[in-house]
Coordinates of C-alpha atoms in Angstrom, one line a residue:
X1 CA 63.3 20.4 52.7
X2 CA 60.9 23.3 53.2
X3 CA 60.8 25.9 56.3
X4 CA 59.4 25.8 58.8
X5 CA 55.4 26.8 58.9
X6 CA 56.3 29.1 61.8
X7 CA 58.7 31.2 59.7
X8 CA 57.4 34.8 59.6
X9 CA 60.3 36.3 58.4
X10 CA 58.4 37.4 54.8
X11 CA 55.8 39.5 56.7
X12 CA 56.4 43.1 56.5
X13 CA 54.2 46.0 58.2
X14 CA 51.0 47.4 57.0
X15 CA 51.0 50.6 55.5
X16 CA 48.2 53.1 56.1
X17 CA 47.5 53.9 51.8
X18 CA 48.6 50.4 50.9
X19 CA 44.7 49.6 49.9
X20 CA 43.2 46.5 51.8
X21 CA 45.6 44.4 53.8
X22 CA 44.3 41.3 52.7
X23 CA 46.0 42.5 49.3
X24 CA 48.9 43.7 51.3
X25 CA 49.6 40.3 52.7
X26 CA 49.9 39.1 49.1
X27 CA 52.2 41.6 48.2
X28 CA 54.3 40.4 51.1
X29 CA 54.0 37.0 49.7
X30 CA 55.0 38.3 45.7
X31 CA 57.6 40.5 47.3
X32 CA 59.7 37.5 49.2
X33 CA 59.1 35.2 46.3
X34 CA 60.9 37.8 44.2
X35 CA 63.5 38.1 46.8
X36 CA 63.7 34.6 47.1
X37 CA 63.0 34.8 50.9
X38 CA 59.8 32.2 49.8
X39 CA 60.4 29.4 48.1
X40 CA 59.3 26.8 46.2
X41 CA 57.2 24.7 48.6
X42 CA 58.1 26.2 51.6
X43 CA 55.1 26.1 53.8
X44 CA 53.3 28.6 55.0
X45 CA 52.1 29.4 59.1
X46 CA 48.3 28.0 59.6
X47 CA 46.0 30.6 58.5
X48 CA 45.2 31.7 61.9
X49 CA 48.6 32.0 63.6
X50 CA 49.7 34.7 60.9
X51 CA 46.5 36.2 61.4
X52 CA 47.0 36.3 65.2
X53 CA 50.9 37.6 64.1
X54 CA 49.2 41.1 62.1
X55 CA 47.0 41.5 64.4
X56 CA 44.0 41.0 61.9
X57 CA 41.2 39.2 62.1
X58 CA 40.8 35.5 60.1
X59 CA 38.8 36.7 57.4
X60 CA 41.6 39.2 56.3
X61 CA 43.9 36.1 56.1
X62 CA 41.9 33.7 54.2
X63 CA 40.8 35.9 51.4
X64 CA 44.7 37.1 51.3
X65 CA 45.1 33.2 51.2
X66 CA 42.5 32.7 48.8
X67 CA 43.9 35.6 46.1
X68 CA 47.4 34.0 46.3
X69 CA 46.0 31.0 44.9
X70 CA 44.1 32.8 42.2
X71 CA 47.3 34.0 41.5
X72 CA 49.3 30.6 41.6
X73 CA 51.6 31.2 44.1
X74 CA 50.0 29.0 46.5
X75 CA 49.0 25.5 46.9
X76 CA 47.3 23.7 49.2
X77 CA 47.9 20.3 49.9
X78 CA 45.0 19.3 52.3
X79 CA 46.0 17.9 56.0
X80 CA 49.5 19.2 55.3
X81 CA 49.0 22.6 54.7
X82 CA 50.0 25.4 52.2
X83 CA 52.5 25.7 50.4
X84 CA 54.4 28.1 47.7
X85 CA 53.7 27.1 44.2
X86 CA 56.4 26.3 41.7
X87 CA 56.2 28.4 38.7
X88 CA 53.5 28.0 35.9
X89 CA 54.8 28.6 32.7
X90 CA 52.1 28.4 30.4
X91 CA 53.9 27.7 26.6
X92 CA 51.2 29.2 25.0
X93 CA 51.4 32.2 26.5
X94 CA 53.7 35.0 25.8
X95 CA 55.1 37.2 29.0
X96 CA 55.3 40.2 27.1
X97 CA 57.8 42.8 27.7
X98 CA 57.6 44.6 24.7
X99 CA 54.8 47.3 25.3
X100 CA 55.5 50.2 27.7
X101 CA 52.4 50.5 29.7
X102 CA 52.1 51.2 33.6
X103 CA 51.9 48.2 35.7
X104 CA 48.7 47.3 37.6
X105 CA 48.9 48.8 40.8
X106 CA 48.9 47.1 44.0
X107 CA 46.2 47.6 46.4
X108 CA 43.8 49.2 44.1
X109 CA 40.7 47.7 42.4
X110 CA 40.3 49.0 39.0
X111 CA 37.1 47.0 38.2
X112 CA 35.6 49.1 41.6
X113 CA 37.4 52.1 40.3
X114 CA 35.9 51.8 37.0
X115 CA 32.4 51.1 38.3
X116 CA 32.8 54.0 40.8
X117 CA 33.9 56.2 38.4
X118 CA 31.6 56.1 35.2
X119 CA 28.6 55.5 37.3
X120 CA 29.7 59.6 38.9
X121 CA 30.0 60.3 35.3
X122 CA 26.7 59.3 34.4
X123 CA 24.7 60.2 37.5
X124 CA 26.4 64.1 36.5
X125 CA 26.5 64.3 33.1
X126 CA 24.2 64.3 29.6
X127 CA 23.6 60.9 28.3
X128 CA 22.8 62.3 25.2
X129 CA 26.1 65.0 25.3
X130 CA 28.6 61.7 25.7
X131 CA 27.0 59.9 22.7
X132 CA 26.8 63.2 20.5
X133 CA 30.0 64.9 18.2
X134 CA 31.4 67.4 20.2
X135 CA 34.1 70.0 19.3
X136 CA 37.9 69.2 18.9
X137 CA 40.4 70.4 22.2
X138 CA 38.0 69.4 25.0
X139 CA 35.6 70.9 27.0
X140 CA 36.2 73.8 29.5
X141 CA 35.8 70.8 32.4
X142 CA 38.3 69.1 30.2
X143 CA 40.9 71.4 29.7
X144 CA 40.9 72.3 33.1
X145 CA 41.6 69.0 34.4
X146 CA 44.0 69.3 31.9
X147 CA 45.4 72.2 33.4
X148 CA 45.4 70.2 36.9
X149 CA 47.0 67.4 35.6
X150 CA 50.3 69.4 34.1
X151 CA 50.7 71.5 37.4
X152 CA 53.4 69.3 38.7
X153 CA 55.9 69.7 35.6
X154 CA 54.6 73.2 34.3
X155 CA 53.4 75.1 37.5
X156 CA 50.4 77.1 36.4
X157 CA 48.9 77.0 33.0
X158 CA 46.4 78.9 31.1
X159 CA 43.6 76.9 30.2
X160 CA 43.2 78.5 27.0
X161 CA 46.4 76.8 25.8
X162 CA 45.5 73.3 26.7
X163 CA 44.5 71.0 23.7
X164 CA 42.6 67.5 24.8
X165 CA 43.8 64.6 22.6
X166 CA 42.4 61.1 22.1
X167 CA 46.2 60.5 23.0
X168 CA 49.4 61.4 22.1
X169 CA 50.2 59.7 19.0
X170 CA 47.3 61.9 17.2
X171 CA 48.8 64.7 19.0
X172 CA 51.9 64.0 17.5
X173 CA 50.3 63.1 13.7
X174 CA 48.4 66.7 14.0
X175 CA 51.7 68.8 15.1
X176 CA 53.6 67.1 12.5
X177 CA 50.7 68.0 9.8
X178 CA 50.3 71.1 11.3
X179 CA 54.2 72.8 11.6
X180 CA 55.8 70.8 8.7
X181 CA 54.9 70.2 5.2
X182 CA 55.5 67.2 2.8
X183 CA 59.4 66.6 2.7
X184 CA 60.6 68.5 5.1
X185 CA 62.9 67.2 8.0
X186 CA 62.3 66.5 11.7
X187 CA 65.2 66.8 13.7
X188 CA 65.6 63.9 16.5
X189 CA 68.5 61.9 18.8
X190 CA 69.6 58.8 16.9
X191 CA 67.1 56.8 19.3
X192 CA 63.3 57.9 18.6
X193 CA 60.1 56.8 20.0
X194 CA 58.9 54.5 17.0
X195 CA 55.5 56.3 17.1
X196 CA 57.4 59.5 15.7
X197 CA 59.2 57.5 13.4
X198 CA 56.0 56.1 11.7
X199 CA 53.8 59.2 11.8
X200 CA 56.9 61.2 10.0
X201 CA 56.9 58.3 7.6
X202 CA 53.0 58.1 7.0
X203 CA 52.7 61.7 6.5
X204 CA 56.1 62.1 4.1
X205 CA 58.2 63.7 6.0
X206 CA 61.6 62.4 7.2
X207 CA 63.7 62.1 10.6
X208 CA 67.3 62.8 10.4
X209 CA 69.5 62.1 13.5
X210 CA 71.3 65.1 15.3
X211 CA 74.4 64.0 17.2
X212 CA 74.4 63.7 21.2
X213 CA 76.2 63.2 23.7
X214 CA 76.1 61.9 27.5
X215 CA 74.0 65.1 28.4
X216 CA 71.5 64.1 24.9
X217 CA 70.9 66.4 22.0
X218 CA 73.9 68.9 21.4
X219 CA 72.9 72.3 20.8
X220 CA 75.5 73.0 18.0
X221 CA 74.9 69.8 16.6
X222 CA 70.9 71.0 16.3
X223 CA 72.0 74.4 14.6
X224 CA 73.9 73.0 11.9
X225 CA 71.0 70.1 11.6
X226 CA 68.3 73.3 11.2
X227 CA 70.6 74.7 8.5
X228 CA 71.6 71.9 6.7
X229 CA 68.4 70.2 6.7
X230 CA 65.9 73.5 6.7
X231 CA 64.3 71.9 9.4
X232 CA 62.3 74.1 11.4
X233 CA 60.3 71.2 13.5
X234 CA 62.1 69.3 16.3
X235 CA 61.3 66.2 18.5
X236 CA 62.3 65.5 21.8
X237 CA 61.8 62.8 24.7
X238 CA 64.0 64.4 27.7
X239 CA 62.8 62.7 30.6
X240 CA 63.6 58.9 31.2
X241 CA 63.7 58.5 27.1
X242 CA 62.4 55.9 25.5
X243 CA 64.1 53.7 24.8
X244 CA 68.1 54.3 26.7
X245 CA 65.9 56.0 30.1
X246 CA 68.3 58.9 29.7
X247 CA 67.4 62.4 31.3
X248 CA 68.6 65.6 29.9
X249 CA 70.2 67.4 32.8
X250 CA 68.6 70.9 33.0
X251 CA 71.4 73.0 31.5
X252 CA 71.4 71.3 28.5
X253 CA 67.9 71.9 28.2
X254 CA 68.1 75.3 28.7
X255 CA 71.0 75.4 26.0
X256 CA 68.7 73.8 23.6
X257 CA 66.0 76.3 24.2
X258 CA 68.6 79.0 23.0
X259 CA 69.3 77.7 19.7
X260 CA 65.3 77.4 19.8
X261 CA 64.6 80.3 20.2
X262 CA 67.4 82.3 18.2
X263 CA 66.4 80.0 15.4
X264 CA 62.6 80.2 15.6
X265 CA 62.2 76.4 15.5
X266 CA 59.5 74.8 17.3
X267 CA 59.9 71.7 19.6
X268 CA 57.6 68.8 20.2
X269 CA 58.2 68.1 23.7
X270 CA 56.7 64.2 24.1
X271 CA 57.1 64.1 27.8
X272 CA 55.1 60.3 29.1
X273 CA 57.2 59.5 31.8
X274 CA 58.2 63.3 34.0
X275 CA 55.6 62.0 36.6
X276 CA 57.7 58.7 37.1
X277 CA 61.0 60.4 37.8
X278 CA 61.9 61.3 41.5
X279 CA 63.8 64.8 40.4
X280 CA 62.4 65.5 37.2
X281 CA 64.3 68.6 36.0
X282 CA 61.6 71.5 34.7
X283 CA 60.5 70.7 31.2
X284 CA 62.0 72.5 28.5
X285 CA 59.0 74.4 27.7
X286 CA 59.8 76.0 30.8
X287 CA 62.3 77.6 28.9
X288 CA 60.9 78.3 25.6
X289 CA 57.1 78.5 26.5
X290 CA 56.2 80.0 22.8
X291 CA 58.2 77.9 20.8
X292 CA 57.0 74.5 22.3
X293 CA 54.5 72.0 22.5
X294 CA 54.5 69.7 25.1
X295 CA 52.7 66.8 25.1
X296 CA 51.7 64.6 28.3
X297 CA 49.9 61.2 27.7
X298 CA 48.0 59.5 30.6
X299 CA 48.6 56.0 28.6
X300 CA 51.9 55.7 30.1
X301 CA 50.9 56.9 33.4
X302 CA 47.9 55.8 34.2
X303 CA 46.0 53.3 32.0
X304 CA 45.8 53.2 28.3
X305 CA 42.5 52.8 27.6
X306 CA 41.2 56.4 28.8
X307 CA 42.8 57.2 25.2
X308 CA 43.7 61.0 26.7
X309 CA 47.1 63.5 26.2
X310 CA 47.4 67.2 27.0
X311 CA 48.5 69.1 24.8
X312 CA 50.0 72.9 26.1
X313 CA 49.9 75.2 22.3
X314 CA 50.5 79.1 22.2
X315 CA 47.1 80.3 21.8
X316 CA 46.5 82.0 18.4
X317 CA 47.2 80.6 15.3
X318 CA 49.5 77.8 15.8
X319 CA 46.5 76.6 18.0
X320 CA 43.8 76.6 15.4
X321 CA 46.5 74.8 12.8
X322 CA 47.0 72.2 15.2
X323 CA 43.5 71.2 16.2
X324 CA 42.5 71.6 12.3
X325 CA 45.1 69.1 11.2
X326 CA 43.3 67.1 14.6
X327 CA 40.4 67.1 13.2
X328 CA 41.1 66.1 9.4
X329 CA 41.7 62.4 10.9
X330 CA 39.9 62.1 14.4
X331 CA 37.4 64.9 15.0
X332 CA 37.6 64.5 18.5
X333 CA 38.3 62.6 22.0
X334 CA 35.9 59.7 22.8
X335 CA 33.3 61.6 25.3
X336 CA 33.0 59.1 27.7
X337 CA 36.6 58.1 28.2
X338 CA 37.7 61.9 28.1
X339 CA 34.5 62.8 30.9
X340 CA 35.8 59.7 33.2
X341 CA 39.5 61.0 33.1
X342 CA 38.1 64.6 33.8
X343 CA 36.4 63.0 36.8
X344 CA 38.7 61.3 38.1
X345 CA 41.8 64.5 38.1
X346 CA 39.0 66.7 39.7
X347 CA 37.9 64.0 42.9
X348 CA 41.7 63.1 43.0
X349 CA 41.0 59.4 41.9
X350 CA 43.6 60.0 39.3
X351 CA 46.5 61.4 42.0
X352 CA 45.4 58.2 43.6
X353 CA 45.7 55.8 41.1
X354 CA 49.1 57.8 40.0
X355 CA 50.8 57.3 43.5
X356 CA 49.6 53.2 43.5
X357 CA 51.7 52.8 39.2
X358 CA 54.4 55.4 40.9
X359 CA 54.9 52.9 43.8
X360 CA 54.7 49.8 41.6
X361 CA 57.0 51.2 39.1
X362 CA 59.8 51.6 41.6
X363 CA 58.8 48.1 42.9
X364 CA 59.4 46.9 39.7
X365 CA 62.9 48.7 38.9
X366 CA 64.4 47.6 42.0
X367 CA 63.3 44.2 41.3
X368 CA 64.7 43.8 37.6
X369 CA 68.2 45.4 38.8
X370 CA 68.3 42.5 41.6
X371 CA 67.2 40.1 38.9
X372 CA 69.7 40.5 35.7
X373 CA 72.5 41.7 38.3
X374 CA 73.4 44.9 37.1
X375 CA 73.4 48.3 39.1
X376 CA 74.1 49.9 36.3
X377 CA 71.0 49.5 34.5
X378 CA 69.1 51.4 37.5
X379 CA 67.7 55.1 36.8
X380 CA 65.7 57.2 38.8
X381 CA 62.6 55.4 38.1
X382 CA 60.0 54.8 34.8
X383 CA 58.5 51.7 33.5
X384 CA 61.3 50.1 31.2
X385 CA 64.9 49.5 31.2
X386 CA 67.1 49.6 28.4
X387 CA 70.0 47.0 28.2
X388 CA 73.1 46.6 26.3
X389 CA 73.9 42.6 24.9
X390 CA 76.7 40.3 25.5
X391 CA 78.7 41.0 22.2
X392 CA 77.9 37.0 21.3
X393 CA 74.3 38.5 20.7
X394 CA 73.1 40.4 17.5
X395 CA 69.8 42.1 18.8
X396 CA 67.7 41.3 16.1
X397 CA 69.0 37.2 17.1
X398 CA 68.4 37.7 20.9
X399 CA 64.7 39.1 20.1
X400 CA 63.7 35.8 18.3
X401 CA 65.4 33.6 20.8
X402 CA 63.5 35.5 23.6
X403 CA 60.4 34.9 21.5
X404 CA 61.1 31.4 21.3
X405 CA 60.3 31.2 24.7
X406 CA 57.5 33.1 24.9
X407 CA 59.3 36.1 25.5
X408 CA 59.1 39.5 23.9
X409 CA 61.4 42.6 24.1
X410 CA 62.5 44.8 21.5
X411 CA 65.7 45.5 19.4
X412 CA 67.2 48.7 19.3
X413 CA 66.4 48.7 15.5
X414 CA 62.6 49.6 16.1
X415 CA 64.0 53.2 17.6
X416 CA 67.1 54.2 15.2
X417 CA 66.6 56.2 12.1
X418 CA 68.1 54.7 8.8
X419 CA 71.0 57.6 9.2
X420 CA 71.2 56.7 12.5
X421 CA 74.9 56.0 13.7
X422 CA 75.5 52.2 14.0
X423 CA 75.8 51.3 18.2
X424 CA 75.9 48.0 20.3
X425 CA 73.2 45.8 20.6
X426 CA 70.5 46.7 23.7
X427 CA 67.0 45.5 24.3
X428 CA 64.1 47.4 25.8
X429 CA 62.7 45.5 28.4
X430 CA 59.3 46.5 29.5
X431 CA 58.2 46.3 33.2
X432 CA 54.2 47.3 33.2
X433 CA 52.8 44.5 31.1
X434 CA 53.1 41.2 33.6
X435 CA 50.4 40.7 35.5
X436 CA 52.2 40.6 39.0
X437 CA 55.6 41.2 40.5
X438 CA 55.8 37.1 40.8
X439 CA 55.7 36.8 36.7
X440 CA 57.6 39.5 36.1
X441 CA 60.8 37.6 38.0
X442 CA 60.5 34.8 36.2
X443 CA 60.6 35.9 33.1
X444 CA 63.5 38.6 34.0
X445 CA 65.0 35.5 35.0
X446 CA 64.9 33.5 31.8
X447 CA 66.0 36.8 30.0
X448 CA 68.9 36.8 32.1
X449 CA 69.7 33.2 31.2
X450 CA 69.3 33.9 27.5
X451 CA 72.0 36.3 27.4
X452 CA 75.0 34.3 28.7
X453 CA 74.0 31.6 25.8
X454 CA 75.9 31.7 23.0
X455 CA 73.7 32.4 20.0
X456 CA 73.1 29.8 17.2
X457 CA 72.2 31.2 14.1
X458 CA 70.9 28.8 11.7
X459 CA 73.1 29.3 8.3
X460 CA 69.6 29.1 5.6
X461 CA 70.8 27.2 2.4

């Protein structure tokens, strides 16, 4: 039995920077399918009494219309109306959950945006500069955006110690070439962004685990690390880490920063994910400004593909070592990509585009707490959660399982040094990658299915 087509119940209230409200009425329409207020063929009002019900005119509501079904969650069944969709699930097709990348954001067009933006590019730049070498650590333009861009977690920086990256993972390769030689150590927490993990490995160096607590790294636990290990270069993720979402609380960061700076050690602050967190404490290069370098990625805050980090680097000679060991592998950011993202901090698309991920993100959280029925996995925002297994489930068995049916999340084996300490089985579950809020759910669902099963492990003879 569906409800009734004159149930309106679903429809929320315009907001004024909510982009087109023809796009807002299908985020209504994702939003109660999520929350189960919609349902599986319940019918929805005639095109023009919901129109007459916003206060919009007809068009507004047929090409809202029209994008749901583009989108599968409508149907229409001729004389008798409209109707929500079951859900597709395409076989073939993996949902994947595995990659940390922002969501698309609602109510912005990045085709337009793109258009909009390279054609500004174009119509005030050098063709000839943006297909030509240019030098490594970005243009003035550039490293003033730069500058722009980090205001919000570093408050006023100089320009001359911002480095432009073709993204963070070769800012990362170039500070490990750059402060640590063959063999030597890189301190880290048990749980490491694998990108460190396979740089250190690549380049010959190893990561050893330093021991942590609620609060993260312990600084006395880092000390006798630095001394046992002779390690001089350490890495850190202290805002929403990937993969447990855990932020350092500011006093521990400002006790790390001590042993730093009594020590003379240097940390790599990887910080993707400040922007995403509602009360970010200050970074901890606010606290030990010449002894680290912190590095902020727009590939997890914006979109991937402009292939740009910031890097903030005492000027002087740990400056020029850094952007030599840069340029011994990529000589330097891709000119178009780095020219676009330069446009859009200075017009304030990227602030923009920011707020419409930010807003998504959230969107997405809430949902996936709802979903697998646990408060406790909620945090104070970012684009992944990070959840512990039924103690039936080995992670590396719950991984394949979940691929089985075209699922894909990742073990907590793909973060944990060898000398890592062993710990229960969690999952990373990425929230950007689904293409709406409506496929997302479903396969949160199925996830949260999997892991009451019992698993089966086939005995191979």
């Amino acid at each position: 039995m569906t409800r009734s087509e004159h149930a309106l119940d679903w429809v929320s209230g315009f907001t004024a920077n909510g982009g087109p409200r023809y796009l807002q009425i299908v985020e209504f329409m994702e939003q109660a399918i999520s929350d189960e207020r919609l349902r599986p063929g319940d019918r929805l009002p005639p095109q023009r009494l919901l129109a007459d019900h916003l206060g919009v005119d007809l068009t507004t509501v047929t090409r809202a219309y029209t994008e749901a079904r583009r989108r599968q969650l409508l149907e229409a069944r001729g004389s008798a109306g409209t109707f929500i969709a079951a859900p597709q699930v395409d076989l073939s097709q993996v949902v994947d959950l595995s990659m940390n990348i922002p969501p698309p954001p609602a109510g912005i067009d990045l085709d337009d945006l793109l258009r909009q933006g390279v054609s500004q590019v174009l119509l005030h730049s050098d063709v000839d500069l943006l297909m030509t070498y240019h030098l490594g650590g970005g243009s003035m333009a550039d490293r003033e955006a730069g500058a722009m861009w980090l205001q919000p977690m570093l408050g006023a920086v100089d320009v001359g110690q911002v480095v432009v990256c073709p993204g963070a993972q070769s800012a990362l390769a170039a500070l490990i070439l750059a402060r640590s030689a063959p063999g030597d150590v890189i301190l880290a927490e048990p749980l490491a962004y694998p990108g460190l993990l396979s740089a250190a490995s690549q380049l010959g160096r190893r990561v050893a685990a330093v021991e942590v607590d609620r609060d993260g790294m312990l600084p006395e636990a880092l000390a006798l690390a630095a001394s046992v290990h002779r390690a001089r270069l350490v890495y850190l993720n202290p805002t929403l880490q990937n993969p447990t979402t855990h932020t350092m609380p500011p006093a521990r960061r400002a006790a790390l920063a001590e042993v730093v700076r009594r020590l003379d050690l240097r940390i790599i602050e990887d910080d993707p994910y400040w922007l995403f967190s509602a009360q970010a404490p200050q970074p901890i290069a606010h606290y030990a400004p010449q002894h680290t370098f912190y590095v902020s990625t727009l590939a997890k805050c914006l979109l991937p593909g402009l292939r740009t980090a910031y890097v903030v680097v005492p000027q002087g000679p740990e400056q020029e070592e850094m952007l030599s060991a840069l340029r011994s592998f990529v000589l330097m950011s891709t000119p178009l990509m780095t020219a676009l993202t330069t446009q859009w901090i200075h017009d304030g698309t990227a602030a923009a585009l920011l707020e419409g991920i930010r807003a998504e993100a959230w969107a997405r959280q809430e949902l996936a707490h709802r979903t697998l029925g646990e408060r406790a996995l909620a945090n104070a925002g970012g684009i992944h959660i990070w959840k512990a297994l039924p103690e039936h489930w080995q992670a590396a068995d719950f991984v394949q399982k979940a691929r089985d049916q075209g699922l894909a999340v990742v073990a907590q084996d793909a973060f944990a040094h060898p000398d890592a300490p062993p710990m229960k089985a969690h999952i990373r579950i990425s929230l950007g990658r689904a293409r709406s809020r409506f496929e997302l759910v479903n396969a949160l669902r199925r996830l949260a299915e999997l892991t009451h099963r019992r698993s089966q492990r086939q005995v191979v003879v």
